[in-house]
């Protein structure tokens, strides 16, 4: 109960600015001029930036072809899951009025596919995919094991629902000559995915590495037959697989499918002319009222064609400028008060 | 309320038997005490219990348990557990540190030494080993280790003096007297042969009661009362040594029984915050329900879950609800409580460290004993102050006098100079403060016509009193039970009239070197009825003379017609009273032998009277105290503490209403009110002194009617009420009227209050007015009100520690209240409220985003961020800005706050933190979260943002959003911060850098360290993505520019006082030096704004109102003690020397 004097002596403070709360401090207190010029600067910068972004977005060539309706017969066939073994091809022609210069990327796009569902995202095994334990299927419910009890590799809902249409682009040189546009099927995934996150189990033979596992129920063939020509693109490190495994944020999303191999006629990019897509239609979208599309696009420094960021900058710039004009009006009206704006 | 219980009596059975000199038969509790909260073993269970009894912590525990259910948690199993553990560990460390201090303090007390009779010899042992039945020897100045019964003492008549200021706050010494049967037992031999027993009541908390019986062998039982009992915590004074038998030890002592734990006080801000946390919890439930409904709708739209999910949905509504509760649970700021705890702890340290509140006199710093109430200091509206020891130093000095119509000692300029130099140590006597007027002695030496009067006056001061001198070498010090008398005798000594010795029947003085002996015939004692004391002496010349000193009213009505200077003295008295000095009139009358003899017969008869002896004695005294010849008047200063009037003025300007609650007499209270400028000369005083409920009701109603329309407004009136009347005034029926009347007065003085009444009046104001109250006091009699008020402040540094120990803040001087409230209070209020608002803001911003994301992911419960990023949000990435806001924020400099007390009203009214402000902040947060999610979402919607055409995933969006949230939230803290110091910079820029760094590192851990596989590569990709940096610029700007614009426009159109002051500070106008005479525009504005006391135009039609000049009479003296003053002074013979006596004078 008794606090003694010794107690006080022991806490003699050294008299510092910190302890006496006298630390030098900068006042966040801006004058009208500073605020207004700040607003003007921000407004102008945003406008300028917006224009640059707008111009660069305009320079992008992009072609999107929705083939859900165009391949109606195939779509109908896939409505019924029992027809999984029946092949269905579909060809879509289109005309490219202007050439697409530079690197051209081929995407597939899905509408209404929710890759961002909680239980969908959960349903994968990163330990399995990194190759350390191919039989680890812990979080993969409901695609953990096959009917005969073997662990599925790659397990989980994401892998099971992998996009499996094949898309081939033909360049119709003339009515009789159709050149298959050369496409690169690798380097479509992030470097870290390809070389860190996804690794095949270390075995001399890939198929033996996956021995004792089952293929995902929806897949026509096991994971070690994804790309039998290129061992660097087979198994878990298959680029198409890796790209699919990176689950999109929105129900409508694009995924990188192929890159233009710039050789021969296509050194400059895609020349203008008539093209057609040959699509091997496997992926059922009708069952979730979804749609599929293919997208051909070039890129600029800021990525693909999106006007949104440009618009955001333009609108912000304009609004800020407007605000600063109105604030200036208020300020001039009350000028005799020698106003300080902020705090 | 412990205090209340302690005041209400209860019958206690006689149940304790203590056997003398038979230690084995006395088994009672130990004398060691422990005030610590935890012991080594009880720490963990008790601490956890305390923590989880807090709603918020219990909630997070509940969430943690929920997360352990498989698949229910979208954020993993440990993401709430870890932050919760971090928080528990932090506050656990704080508890341990605080408890360690308590253990150390206990150890210090327990290991103090005392002397005890063991095995027939005196042994020195520590306090904790003292047992019941031990015979303890205590020497002068020592604190007593336990409650004991006095056996004998070194003093005549086996008396001793104890200072009880520790217990009851009374500063006069108490006399205790041993039973005559034991008074002779002084040697070891006598004591060890003592055998018998003491029977007494069970331990209880009544200071002033004790019932016991002493059974000595072969003697009849003797009863023991409170006059024989010495209590733990009291200090032996003016007594060489005492011997006592210990009856209660340790926790059973009355001191410890009274040491109730202070009630847990919560601040208003804290209550509002807790309420808001509850509301947020409701919001959480609503959001979860909405999401569940959304999920049902979504599933309905797709008829079932899509094929790619596999099996059909088997989760119930309840399961979904749990998922969403876990998903959104962080809406409730987990770190808020611990952040506030730490912030307030540091704020308390700032109070402890403050050099401006360091009293160098006895090296005492201010001490924040609790940190719960820091922000409450900024909201005080009613200040209840004790008087003695709080406003005053409790030091009396003879300041002025009026002799034969001439005033002496009125030298204002000189004392002013002195005051400045000594402002740091006003409570130490220095010559500058004492009577110091050379004119008096000059008049005396130069044979001024009034020389004889001066001589008679000073002689009277030397003779007419009950002071006992103590000679130590050449120094004479005086001990008196009346501080006024001590002051007068000391004053006379300084003027050459030295009171040197007291013998049973005479006193000796040295008048200008001439030794005179006055034979004391009778002492006509003081009582508060009589308001005077007289002494009948035979002068050295053989003349019989009666000297009298007393109140002007009683002296004047007894003056003889021949008396001179009546008018002049009256004017002087009025002057003295106006300054708040305590005045006494002094007069004398020469008696004839016949007259005296006649009176003596009467006196003897009266003193033998069986019935109404006191009354008949007073009548007898009255018969001889007449036909006085006036000599003059004395003025004693009850010295105020330094800067009390200035502090009071400043607090009044800050719109704090000050009520003085004192146990002291009405006259004294009024005196002090004048001297500290609470009362001014022309202020009408409503005095309520009645005896019955009806009369009280009637006079209060009458006053209320007279006030009419002014009732309820602040008038330049003073209300003075005494304890008896207050008892009626606080009666249920009258209470409301009384309160209305009291609130209409600028000043309220309540006198003669019991401690309980002090607490009661605080309670009434607290409950009825719903304002924040602060009580300040120094003694045990203030404990009740200190505990009752929202904030209790104790004056520390004096010997009495009870008030300090029950207070929330302890300061050494009343004047430090100014800085404590106006600076620390206002700052802390700003800091705490900003910190809370900000914590709410940042949590709402981040977690509402989950709701926006739920809209695009079919209400599936998926989180958009990586799970550990979410739980580290409050612990790391945005944990620093709340601290800098809470610790370093300064609305304006302390000079300005002290210079413009009006600024206090900002925090006082609480306009910057209430439910409305909180919800505006939350809505702002929702808007920000909307922008923060949808802008990046739209930016990334087309998926192709990376240069090599790569596509992205949901977490890529999540990391964009998260980064923008961290940036926005940190910059928002910067926007809220009014003064940026280096820590602010560190916190704001540091937090952003920490996140970016963490982002980069965390993205490359998998699979080397098995965490966060989904983050792999995110850092590398995002940090080189042009969109990331484009958004980094635009998103926070879009969020914050509206806040900046809004603030700017508001400040332009409607500037508050605070902004004006800040503007003035930063514009470099150095009018802020406190002594600057130049007034700025702002100051003029402020002056207009402050309530200028209007003269009161009320016409009072009742006689309770005193419009006249103040009276200054005040005198304090112990009344009706164990032995009368006369008996006491007659027991001394100071001409005989006492061996090895070390005396400390009482009032020095």
PDB file of C-alpha atoms in Angstrom, chain A residues 1-9 11-15 18-29 35 39 42 45-46 49 53 62 105 107 109 112-122 126-127 130 141-143 157-158 160-162 187-193 196-197 218 243 246-256 259 283-285 287-289 297 299-306 308-309 312-313 316-317 320 323 326-327 330-331 334 337-343, chain B residues 33 35 71-74 102 105-106 108-109 112 127 256 259 298 301-303 305-311 313 315 350 352-355 363 365-367 369 796 801 805 824 827 831 853 856-858 860-862 888 890 892-894 935 937-939 941-954 956-957 974-975 977-983 1006-1007 1013-1014 1016-1018 1020-1021 1026-1027 1030 1033-1034 1037-1038 1041 1044-1045 1047-1049 1051-1053 1055 1059 1062-1063 1065-1066:
ATOM      1  CA  UNK A   1       0.000   0.000   0.000  1.00  0.00           C
ATOM      2  CA  UNK A   2       2.725   2.405   0.760  1.00  0.00           C
ATOM      3  CA  UNK A   3       4.747   3.829  -2.025  1.00  0.00           C
ATOM      4  CA  UNK A   4       7.902   5.132  -0.597  1.00  0.00           C
ATOM      5  CA  UNK A   5      10.036   7.997  -1.612  1.00  0.00           C
ATOM      6  CA  UNK A   6      12.751   5.691  -2.846  1.00  0.00           C
ATOM      7  CA  UNK A   7      10.271   4.586  -5.409  1.00  0.00           C
ATOM      8  CA  UNK A   8      10.142   8.070  -6.813  1.00  0.00           C
ATOM      9  CA  UNK A   9      13.857   8.472  -6.907  1.00  0.00           C
ATOM     10  CA  UNK A  11      12.260   6.769 -11.728  1.00  0.00           C
ATOM     11  CA  UNK A  12      13.962  10.084 -12.086  1.00  0.00           C
ATOM     12  CA  UNK A  13      13.550  10.835 -15.757  1.00  0.00           C
ATOM     13  CA  UNK A  14      16.340  12.199 -17.780  1.00  0.00           C
ATOM     14  CA  UNK A  15      14.982  15.325 -19.204  1.00  0.00           C
ATOM     15  CA  UNK A  18      11.062  12.766 -26.116  1.00  0.00           C
ATOM     16  CA  UNK A  19      10.018  12.356 -22.507  1.00  0.00           C
ATOM     17  CA  UNK A  20       8.890  15.936 -22.184  1.00  0.00           C
ATOM     18  CA  UNK A  21       6.935  15.579 -25.416  1.00  0.00           C
ATOM     19  CA  UNK A  22       8.894  18.349 -27.052  1.00  0.00           C
ATOM     20  CA  UNK A  23      10.095  16.430 -30.088  1.00  0.00           C
ATOM     21  CA  UNK A  24      10.396  18.628 -33.126  1.00  0.00           C
ATOM     22  CA  UNK A  25       7.414  18.036 -35.325  1.00  0.00           C
ATOM     23  CA  UNK A  26       6.363  18.993 -38.773  1.00  0.00           C
ATOM     24  CA  UNK A  27       2.922  20.472 -39.020  1.00  0.00           C
ATOM     25  CA  UNK A  28       0.743  19.020 -41.717  1.00  0.00           C
ATOM     26  CA  UNK A  29      -0.733  22.392 -42.352  1.00  0.00           C
ATOM     27  CA  UNK A  35      -3.261  22.784 -51.612  1.00  0.00           C
ATOM     28  CA  UNK A  39      -4.553  19.671 -56.725  1.00  0.00           C
ATOM     29  CA  UNK A  42      -2.321  15.950 -59.533  1.00  0.00           C
ATOM     30  CA  UNK A  45      -0.587  14.584 -64.160  1.00  0.00           C
ATOM     31  CA  UNK A  46      -3.599  12.280 -64.153  1.00  0.00           C
ATOM     32  CA  UNK A  49      -1.140   9.872 -67.817  1.00  0.00           C
ATOM     33  CA  UNK A  53      -2.593   5.121 -71.419  1.00  0.00           C
ATOM     34  CA  UNK A  62      -7.466  -7.569 -80.312  1.00  0.00           C
ATOM     35  CA  UNK A 105      -0.913 -14.053 -77.987  1.00  0.00           C
ATOM     36  CA  UNK A 107      -6.053 -16.780 -75.240  1.00  0.00           C
ATOM     37  CA  UNK A 109     -11.739 -17.044 -72.505  1.00  0.00           C
ATOM     38  CA  UNK A 112     -19.460 -17.697 -66.102  1.00  0.00           C
ATOM     39  CA  UNK A 113     -16.882 -20.126 -64.847  1.00  0.00           C
ATOM     40  CA  UNK A 114     -16.291 -19.463 -61.137  1.00  0.00           C
ATOM     41  CA  UNK A 115     -12.677 -20.365 -60.545  1.00  0.00           C
ATOM     42  CA  UNK A 116     -12.831 -18.262 -57.401  1.00  0.00           C
ATOM     43  CA  UNK A 117     -15.146 -20.444 -55.347  1.00  0.00           C
ATOM     44  CA  UNK A 118     -13.899 -21.214 -51.882  1.00  0.00           C
ATOM     45  CA  UNK A 119     -14.149 -24.961 -52.125  1.00  0.00           C
ATOM     46  CA  UNK A 120     -12.823 -24.976 -55.678  1.00  0.00           C
ATOM     47  CA  UNK A 121      -9.680 -23.035 -54.806  1.00  0.00           C
ATOM     48  CA  UNK A 122      -9.186 -25.175 -51.735  1.00  0.00           C
ATOM     49  CA  UNK A 126       0.453 -27.971 -53.579  1.00  0.00           C
ATOM     50  CA  UNK A 127       2.632 -30.594 -51.971  1.00  0.00           C
ATOM     51  CA  UNK A 130       5.685 -29.559 -56.189  1.00  0.00           C
ATOM     52  CA  UNK A 141     -11.916 -33.320 -51.682  1.00  0.00           C
ATOM     53  CA  UNK A 142     -14.054 -34.244 -53.536  1.00  0.00           C
ATOM     54  CA  UNK A 143     -11.445 -35.447 -56.060  1.00  0.00           C
ATOM     55  CA  UNK A 157     -11.409 -29.925 -58.471  1.00  0.00           C
ATOM     56  CA  UNK A 158      -9.173 -27.399 -60.217  1.00  0.00           C
ATOM     57  CA  UNK A 160     -10.094 -32.124 -62.757  1.00  0.00           C
ATOM     58  CA  UNK A 161     -11.893 -29.266 -64.491  1.00  0.00           C
ATOM     59  CA  UNK A 162      -8.911 -28.321 -66.682  1.00  0.00           C
ATOM     60  CA  UNK A 187       6.462 -20.128 -71.760  1.00  0.00           C
ATOM     61  CA  UNK A 188       2.848 -19.339 -71.206  1.00  0.00           C
ATOM     62  CA  UNK A 189       3.136 -19.798 -67.444  1.00  0.00           C
ATOM     63  CA  UNK A 190       4.909 -17.757 -64.807  1.00  0.00           C
ATOM     64  CA  UNK A 191       8.541 -18.661 -64.431  1.00  0.00           C
ATOM     65  CA  UNK A 192       8.134 -19.386 -60.723  1.00  0.00           C
ATOM     66  CA  UNK A 193       5.240 -21.714 -61.443  1.00  0.00           C
ATOM     67  CA  UNK A 196       9.398 -23.688 -58.464  1.00  0.00           C
ATOM     68  CA  UNK A 197       5.816 -24.377 -57.720  1.00  0.00           C
ATOM     69  CA  UNK A 218     -12.628 -35.837 -66.351  1.00  0.00           C
ATOM     70  CA  UNK A 243      -1.878 -21.839 -66.485  1.00  0.00           C
ATOM     71  CA  UNK A 246      -3.657 -20.344 -61.442  1.00  0.00           C
ATOM     72  CA  UNK A 247      -7.274 -19.681 -60.519  1.00  0.00           C
ATOM     73  CA  UNK A 248      -8.780 -16.522 -61.903  1.00  0.00           C
ATOM     74  CA  UNK A 249     -10.266 -13.787 -59.820  1.00  0.00           C
ATOM     75  CA  UNK A 250     -13.474 -13.304 -61.765  1.00  0.00           C
ATOM     76  CA  UNK A 251     -16.054 -15.588 -63.305  1.00  0.00           C
ATOM     77  CA  UNK A 252     -15.122 -14.254 -66.768  1.00  0.00           C
ATOM     78  CA  UNK A 253     -11.457 -14.766 -67.417  1.00  0.00           C
ATOM     79  CA  UNK A 254      -8.827 -15.246 -70.057  1.00  0.00           C
ATOM     80  CA  UNK A 255      -6.050 -17.777 -69.939  1.00  0.00           C
ATOM     81  CA  UNK A 256      -2.974 -17.682 -72.097  1.00  0.00           C
ATOM     82  CA  UNK A 259       2.123 -17.515 -78.392  1.00  0.00           C
ATOM     83  CA  UNK A 283     -14.940 -28.466 -72.492  1.00  0.00           C
ATOM     84  CA  UNK A 284     -18.599 -28.375 -71.460  1.00  0.00           C
ATOM     85  CA  UNK A 285     -19.819 -24.882 -70.626  1.00  0.00           C
ATOM     86  CA  UNK A 287     -23.984 -27.062 -68.033  1.00  0.00           C
ATOM     87  CA  UNK A 288     -23.190 -23.906 -66.058  1.00  0.00           C
ATOM     88  CA  UNK A 289     -24.642 -21.448 -68.582  1.00  0.00           C
ATOM     89  CA  UNK A 297      -4.176  -9.965 -78.942  1.00  0.00           C
ATOM     90  CA  UNK A 299       0.444  -6.170 -76.103  1.00  0.00           C
ATOM     91  CA  UNK A 300       2.020  -2.860 -75.188  1.00  0.00           C
ATOM     92  CA  UNK A 301       4.214  -1.796 -72.314  1.00  0.00           C
ATOM     93  CA  UNK A 302       1.310  -1.805 -69.915  1.00  0.00           C
ATOM     94  CA  UNK A 303      -0.105  -5.146 -70.920  1.00  0.00           C
ATOM     95  CA  UNK A 304      -3.261  -5.891 -72.806  1.00  0.00           C
ATOM     96  CA  UNK A 305      -6.008  -3.711 -74.112  1.00  0.00           C
ATOM     97  CA  UNK A 306      -7.893  -2.108 -71.290  1.00  0.00           C
ATOM     98  CA  UNK A 308     -10.328   1.207 -67.757  1.00  0.00           C
ATOM     99  CA  UNK A 309      -7.087   2.456 -66.253  1.00  0.00           C
ATOM    100  CA  UNK A 312      -9.733   6.111 -64.365  1.00  0.00           C
ATOM    101  CA  UNK A 313      -6.800   8.473 -64.813  1.00  0.00           C
ATOM    102  CA  UNK A 316      -9.613  11.467 -61.700  1.00  0.00           C
ATOM    103  CA  UNK A 317      -7.651  14.168 -63.471  1.00  0.00           C
ATOM    104  CA  UNK A 320      -9.463  16.927 -59.446  1.00  0.00           C
ATOM    105  CA  UNK A 323     -12.467  20.450 -57.614  1.00  0.00           C
ATOM    106  CA  UNK A 326     -14.191  25.309 -57.330  1.00  0.00           C
ATOM    107  CA  UNK A 327     -11.937  25.419 -54.306  1.00  0.00           C
ATOM    108  CA  UNK A 330     -14.245  29.562 -52.605  1.00  0.00           C
ATOM    109  CA  UNK A 331     -10.802  30.674 -51.643  1.00  0.00           C
ATOM    110  CA  UNK A 334     -12.932  34.350 -48.698  1.00  0.00           C
ATOM    111  CA  UNK A 337      -9.600  35.835 -44.260  1.00  0.00           C
ATOM    112  CA  UNK A 338      -6.104  34.763 -45.252  1.00  0.00           C
ATOM    113  CA  UNK A 339      -7.156  31.210 -45.212  1.00  0.00           C
ATOM    114  CA  UNK A 340      -5.164  28.167 -44.480  1.00  0.00           C
ATOM    115  CA  UNK A 341      -6.766  25.190 -45.961  1.00  0.00           C
ATOM    116  CA  UNK A 342      -5.683  22.114 -44.195  1.00  0.00           C
ATOM    117  CA  UNK A 343      -6.163  21.722 -40.481  1.00  0.00           C
TER     118      UNK A 343
ATOM    119  CA  UNK B  33       0.984  -7.594   3.690  1.00  0.00           C
ATOM    120  CA  UNK B  35      -1.119  -5.890  -2.333  1.00  0.00           C
ATOM    121  CA  UNK B  71     -13.134 -26.925 -43.628  1.00  0.00           C
ATOM    122  CA  UNK B  72     -15.122 -24.225 -41.881  1.00  0.00           C
ATOM    123  CA  UNK B  73     -12.362 -21.669 -41.869  1.00  0.00           C
ATOM    124  CA  UNK B  74     -11.474 -19.863 -45.067  1.00  0.00           C
ATOM    125  CA  UNK B 102       3.716  -3.988  -6.297  1.00  0.00           C
ATOM    126  CA  UNK B 105       6.669  -2.054  -2.676  1.00  0.00           C
ATOM    127  CA  UNK B 106       5.211  -4.705  -0.375  1.00  0.00           C
ATOM    128  CA  UNK B 108       9.851  -2.635   1.237  1.00  0.00           C
ATOM    129  CA  UNK B 109       7.052  -2.191   3.750  1.00  0.00           C
ATOM    130  CA  UNK B 112      10.940  -2.148   7.712  1.00  0.00           C
ATOM    131  CA  UNK B 127       7.617  -5.570  10.398  1.00  0.00           C
ATOM    132  CA  UNK B 256      -5.532  -2.410   5.815  1.00  0.00           C
ATOM    133  CA  UNK B 259      -7.593  -0.071   2.112  1.00  0.00           C
ATOM    134  CA  UNK B 298     -26.366 -17.871 -56.164  1.00  0.00           C
ATOM    135  CA  UNK B 301     -29.511 -19.340 -59.872  1.00  0.00           C
ATOM    136  CA  UNK B 302     -27.289 -22.188 -60.916  1.00  0.00           C
ATOM    137  CA  UNK B 303     -29.819 -24.666 -59.538  1.00  0.00           C
ATOM    138  CA  UNK B 305     -23.296 -26.132 -57.694  1.00  0.00           C
ATOM    139  CA  UNK B 306     -21.516 -26.393 -61.044  1.00  0.00           C
ATOM    140  CA  UNK B 307     -20.035 -29.679 -62.155  1.00  0.00           C
ATOM    141  CA  UNK B 308     -16.467 -28.572 -61.661  1.00  0.00           C
ATOM    142  CA  UNK B 309     -17.002 -28.521 -57.889  1.00  0.00           C
ATOM    143  CA  UNK B 310     -17.695 -32.177 -57.832  1.00  0.00           C
ATOM    144  CA  UNK B 311     -20.305 -33.373 -55.389  1.00  0.00           C
ATOM    145  CA  UNK B 313     -23.472 -29.009 -51.940  1.00  0.00           C
ATOM    146  CA  UNK B 315     -23.426 -27.559 -46.357  1.00  0.00           C
ATOM    147  CA  UNK B 350       4.538  10.941 -20.150  1.00  0.00           C
ATOM    148  CA  UNK B 352       5.042  10.546 -14.826  1.00  0.00           C
ATOM    149  CA  UNK B 353       7.966  12.039 -16.679  1.00  0.00           C
ATOM    150  CA  UNK B 354       6.652  15.537 -16.950  1.00  0.00           C
ATOM    151  CA  UNK B 355       9.179  17.932 -15.505  1.00  0.00           C
ATOM    152  CA  UNK B 363      11.290  15.553  -5.444  1.00  0.00           C
ATOM    153  CA  UNK B 365       6.788  13.524  -9.799  1.00  0.00           C
ATOM    154  CA  UNK B 366       3.230  13.260 -10.886  1.00  0.00           C
ATOM    155  CA  UNK B 367       2.091   9.691 -10.956  1.00  0.00           C
ATOM    156  CA  UNK B 369      -1.681   5.226 -11.005  1.00  0.00           C
ATOM    157  CA  UNK B 796       1.003  13.252  -3.042  1.00  0.00           C
ATOM    158  CA  UNK B 801      -0.803   8.367   1.523  1.00  0.00           C
ATOM    159  CA  UNK B 805      -3.242   5.253  -2.874  1.00  0.00           C
ATOM    160  CA  UNK B 824      -2.237  15.996 -20.852  1.00  0.00           C
ATOM    161  CA  UNK B 827      -3.744  15.724 -25.752  1.00  0.00           C
ATOM    162  CA  UNK B 831      -4.773  10.856 -29.123  1.00  0.00           C
ATOM    163  CA  UNK B 853     -15.200  -9.904 -53.340  1.00  0.00           C
ATOM    164  CA  UNK B 856     -17.990 -11.785 -57.599  1.00  0.00           C
ATOM    165  CA  UNK B 857     -17.229 -15.183 -56.148  1.00  0.00           C
ATOM    166  CA  UNK B 858     -20.775 -16.363 -55.607  1.00  0.00           C
ATOM    167  CA  UNK B 860     -18.600 -18.906 -51.434  1.00  0.00           C
ATOM    168  CA  UNK B 861     -16.512 -17.615 -48.548  1.00  0.00           C
ATOM    169  CA  UNK B 862     -13.282 -17.361 -50.473  1.00  0.00           C
ATOM    170  CA  UNK B 888       2.800  11.527 -30.369  1.00  0.00           C
ATOM    171  CA  UNK B 890      -0.381  16.948 -30.727  1.00  0.00           C
ATOM    172  CA  UNK B 892      -1.300  22.198 -30.782  1.00  0.00           C
ATOM    173  CA  UNK B 893       1.595  23.082 -28.566  1.00  0.00           C
ATOM    174  CA  UNK B 894       1.286  22.949 -24.832  1.00  0.00           C
ATOM    175  CA  UNK B 935     -10.749   0.106 -58.995  1.00  0.00           C
ATOM    176  CA  UNK B 937     -10.786  -5.184 -59.887  1.00  0.00           C
ATOM    177  CA  UNK B 938     -11.746  -3.299 -63.021  1.00  0.00           C
ATOM    178  CA  UNK B 939      -8.081  -2.696 -63.768  1.00  0.00           C
ATOM    179  CA  UNK B 941     -10.616  -7.596 -65.182  1.00  0.00           C
ATOM    180  CA  UNK B 942      -9.175  -8.171 -68.607  1.00  0.00           C
ATOM    181  CA  UNK B 943      -6.502 -10.371 -67.077  1.00  0.00           C
ATOM    182  CA  UNK B 944      -3.673  -9.386 -69.372  1.00  0.00           C
ATOM    183  CA  UNK B 945      -1.550  -6.939 -67.442  1.00  0.00           C
ATOM    184  CA  UNK B 946       1.804  -8.613 -67.557  1.00  0.00           C
ATOM    185  CA  UNK B 947       4.229  -7.873 -70.313  1.00  0.00           C
ATOM    186  CA  UNK B 948       4.716 -11.399 -71.540  1.00  0.00           C
ATOM    187  CA  UNK B 949       1.035 -11.924 -71.937  1.00  0.00           C
ATOM    188  CA  UNK B 950       0.765 -14.037 -68.810  1.00  0.00           C
ATOM    189  CA  UNK B 951      -2.560 -14.270 -67.125  1.00  0.00           C
ATOM    190  CA  UNK B 952      -3.093 -13.758 -63.414  1.00  0.00           C
ATOM    191  CA  UNK B 953      -5.093 -15.187 -60.578  1.00  0.00           C
ATOM    192  CA  UNK B 954      -7.357 -14.066 -57.785  1.00  0.00           C
ATOM    193  CA  UNK B 956      -2.770 -11.289 -57.820  1.00  0.00           C
ATOM    194  CA  UNK B 957      -5.787  -9.037 -57.516  1.00  0.00           C
ATOM    195  CA  UNK B 974      -0.727  10.748 -41.983  1.00  0.00           C
ATOM    196  CA  UNK B 975      -3.678  12.886 -42.896  1.00  0.00           C
ATOM    197  CA  UNK B 977      -1.825  13.324 -37.788  1.00  0.00           C
ATOM    198  CA  UNK B 978      -1.618  16.991 -37.003  1.00  0.00           C
ATOM    199  CA  UNK B 979       2.008  17.019 -36.082  1.00  0.00           C
ATOM    200  CA  UNK B 980       4.497  14.734 -37.697  1.00  0.00           C
ATOM    201  CA  UNK B 981       7.616  13.861 -35.821  1.00  0.00           C
ATOM    202  CA  UNK B 982      10.293  11.367 -36.750  1.00  0.00           C
ATOM    203  CA  UNK B 983       8.304   8.463 -35.357  1.00  0.00           C
ATOM    204  CA  UNK B1006       7.542 -21.901 -50.921  1.00  0.00           C
ATOM    205  CA  UNK B1007       8.553 -24.678 -51.050  1.00  0.00           C
ATOM    206  CA  UNK B1013       2.296 -21.844 -51.751  1.00  0.00           C
ATOM    207  CA  UNK B1014      -0.295 -19.615 -53.382  1.00  0.00           C
ATOM    208  CA  UNK B1016       4.750 -18.117 -54.948  1.00  0.00           C
ATOM    209  CA  UNK B1017       5.961 -15.689 -57.557  1.00  0.00           C
ATOM    210  CA  UNK B1018       3.360 -13.050 -56.736  1.00  0.00           C
ATOM    211  CA  UNK B1020       8.171 -10.934 -58.629  1.00  0.00           C
ATOM    212  CA  UNK B1021       5.242 -10.570 -60.983  1.00  0.00           C
ATOM    213  CA  UNK B1026       3.213  -1.480 -64.734  1.00  0.00           C
ATOM    214  CA  UNK B1027      -0.423  -1.688 -63.717  1.00  0.00           C
ATOM    215  CA  UNK B1030      -0.069   2.887 -61.978  1.00  0.00           C
ATOM    216  CA  UNK B1033      -0.446   6.045 -57.550  1.00  0.00           C
ATOM    217  CA  UNK B1034      -4.044   6.487 -58.500  1.00  0.00           C
ATOM    218  CA  UNK B1037      -5.218   9.371 -54.456  1.00  0.00           C
ATOM    219  CA  UNK B1038      -8.790   8.679 -55.456  1.00  0.00           C
ATOM    220  CA  UNK B1041      -8.320  13.319 -52.304  1.00  0.00           C
ATOM    221  CA  UNK B1044      -8.412  16.347 -48.306  1.00  0.00           C
ATOM    222  CA  UNK B1045     -10.878  18.361 -50.347  1.00  0.00           C
ATOM    223  CA  UNK B1047     -11.250  19.039 -44.952  1.00  0.00           C
ATOM    224  CA  UNK B1048      -9.970  22.001 -46.912  1.00  0.00           C
ATOM    225  CA  UNK B1049     -13.422  23.266 -47.695  1.00  0.00           C
ATOM    226  CA  UNK B1051     -11.606  24.615 -42.755  1.00  0.00           C
ATOM    227  CA  UNK B1052     -12.037  27.448 -45.181  1.00  0.00           C
ATOM    228  CA  UNK B1053     -15.671  28.012 -44.518  1.00  0.00           C
ATOM    229  CA  UNK B1055     -12.751  27.559 -38.876  1.00  0.00           C
ATOM    230  CA  UNK B1059      -7.470  25.798 -36.300  1.00  0.00           C
ATOM    231  CA  UNK B1062      -2.699  26.282 -34.993  1.00  0.00           C
ATOM    232  CA  UNK B1063      -2.576  28.763 -37.794  1.00  0.00           C
ATOM    233  CA  UNK B1065       1.400  29.026 -34.138  1.00  0.00           C
ATOM    234  CA  UNK B1066       2.651  28.053 -37.525  1.00  0.00           C
TER     235      UNK B1066
END
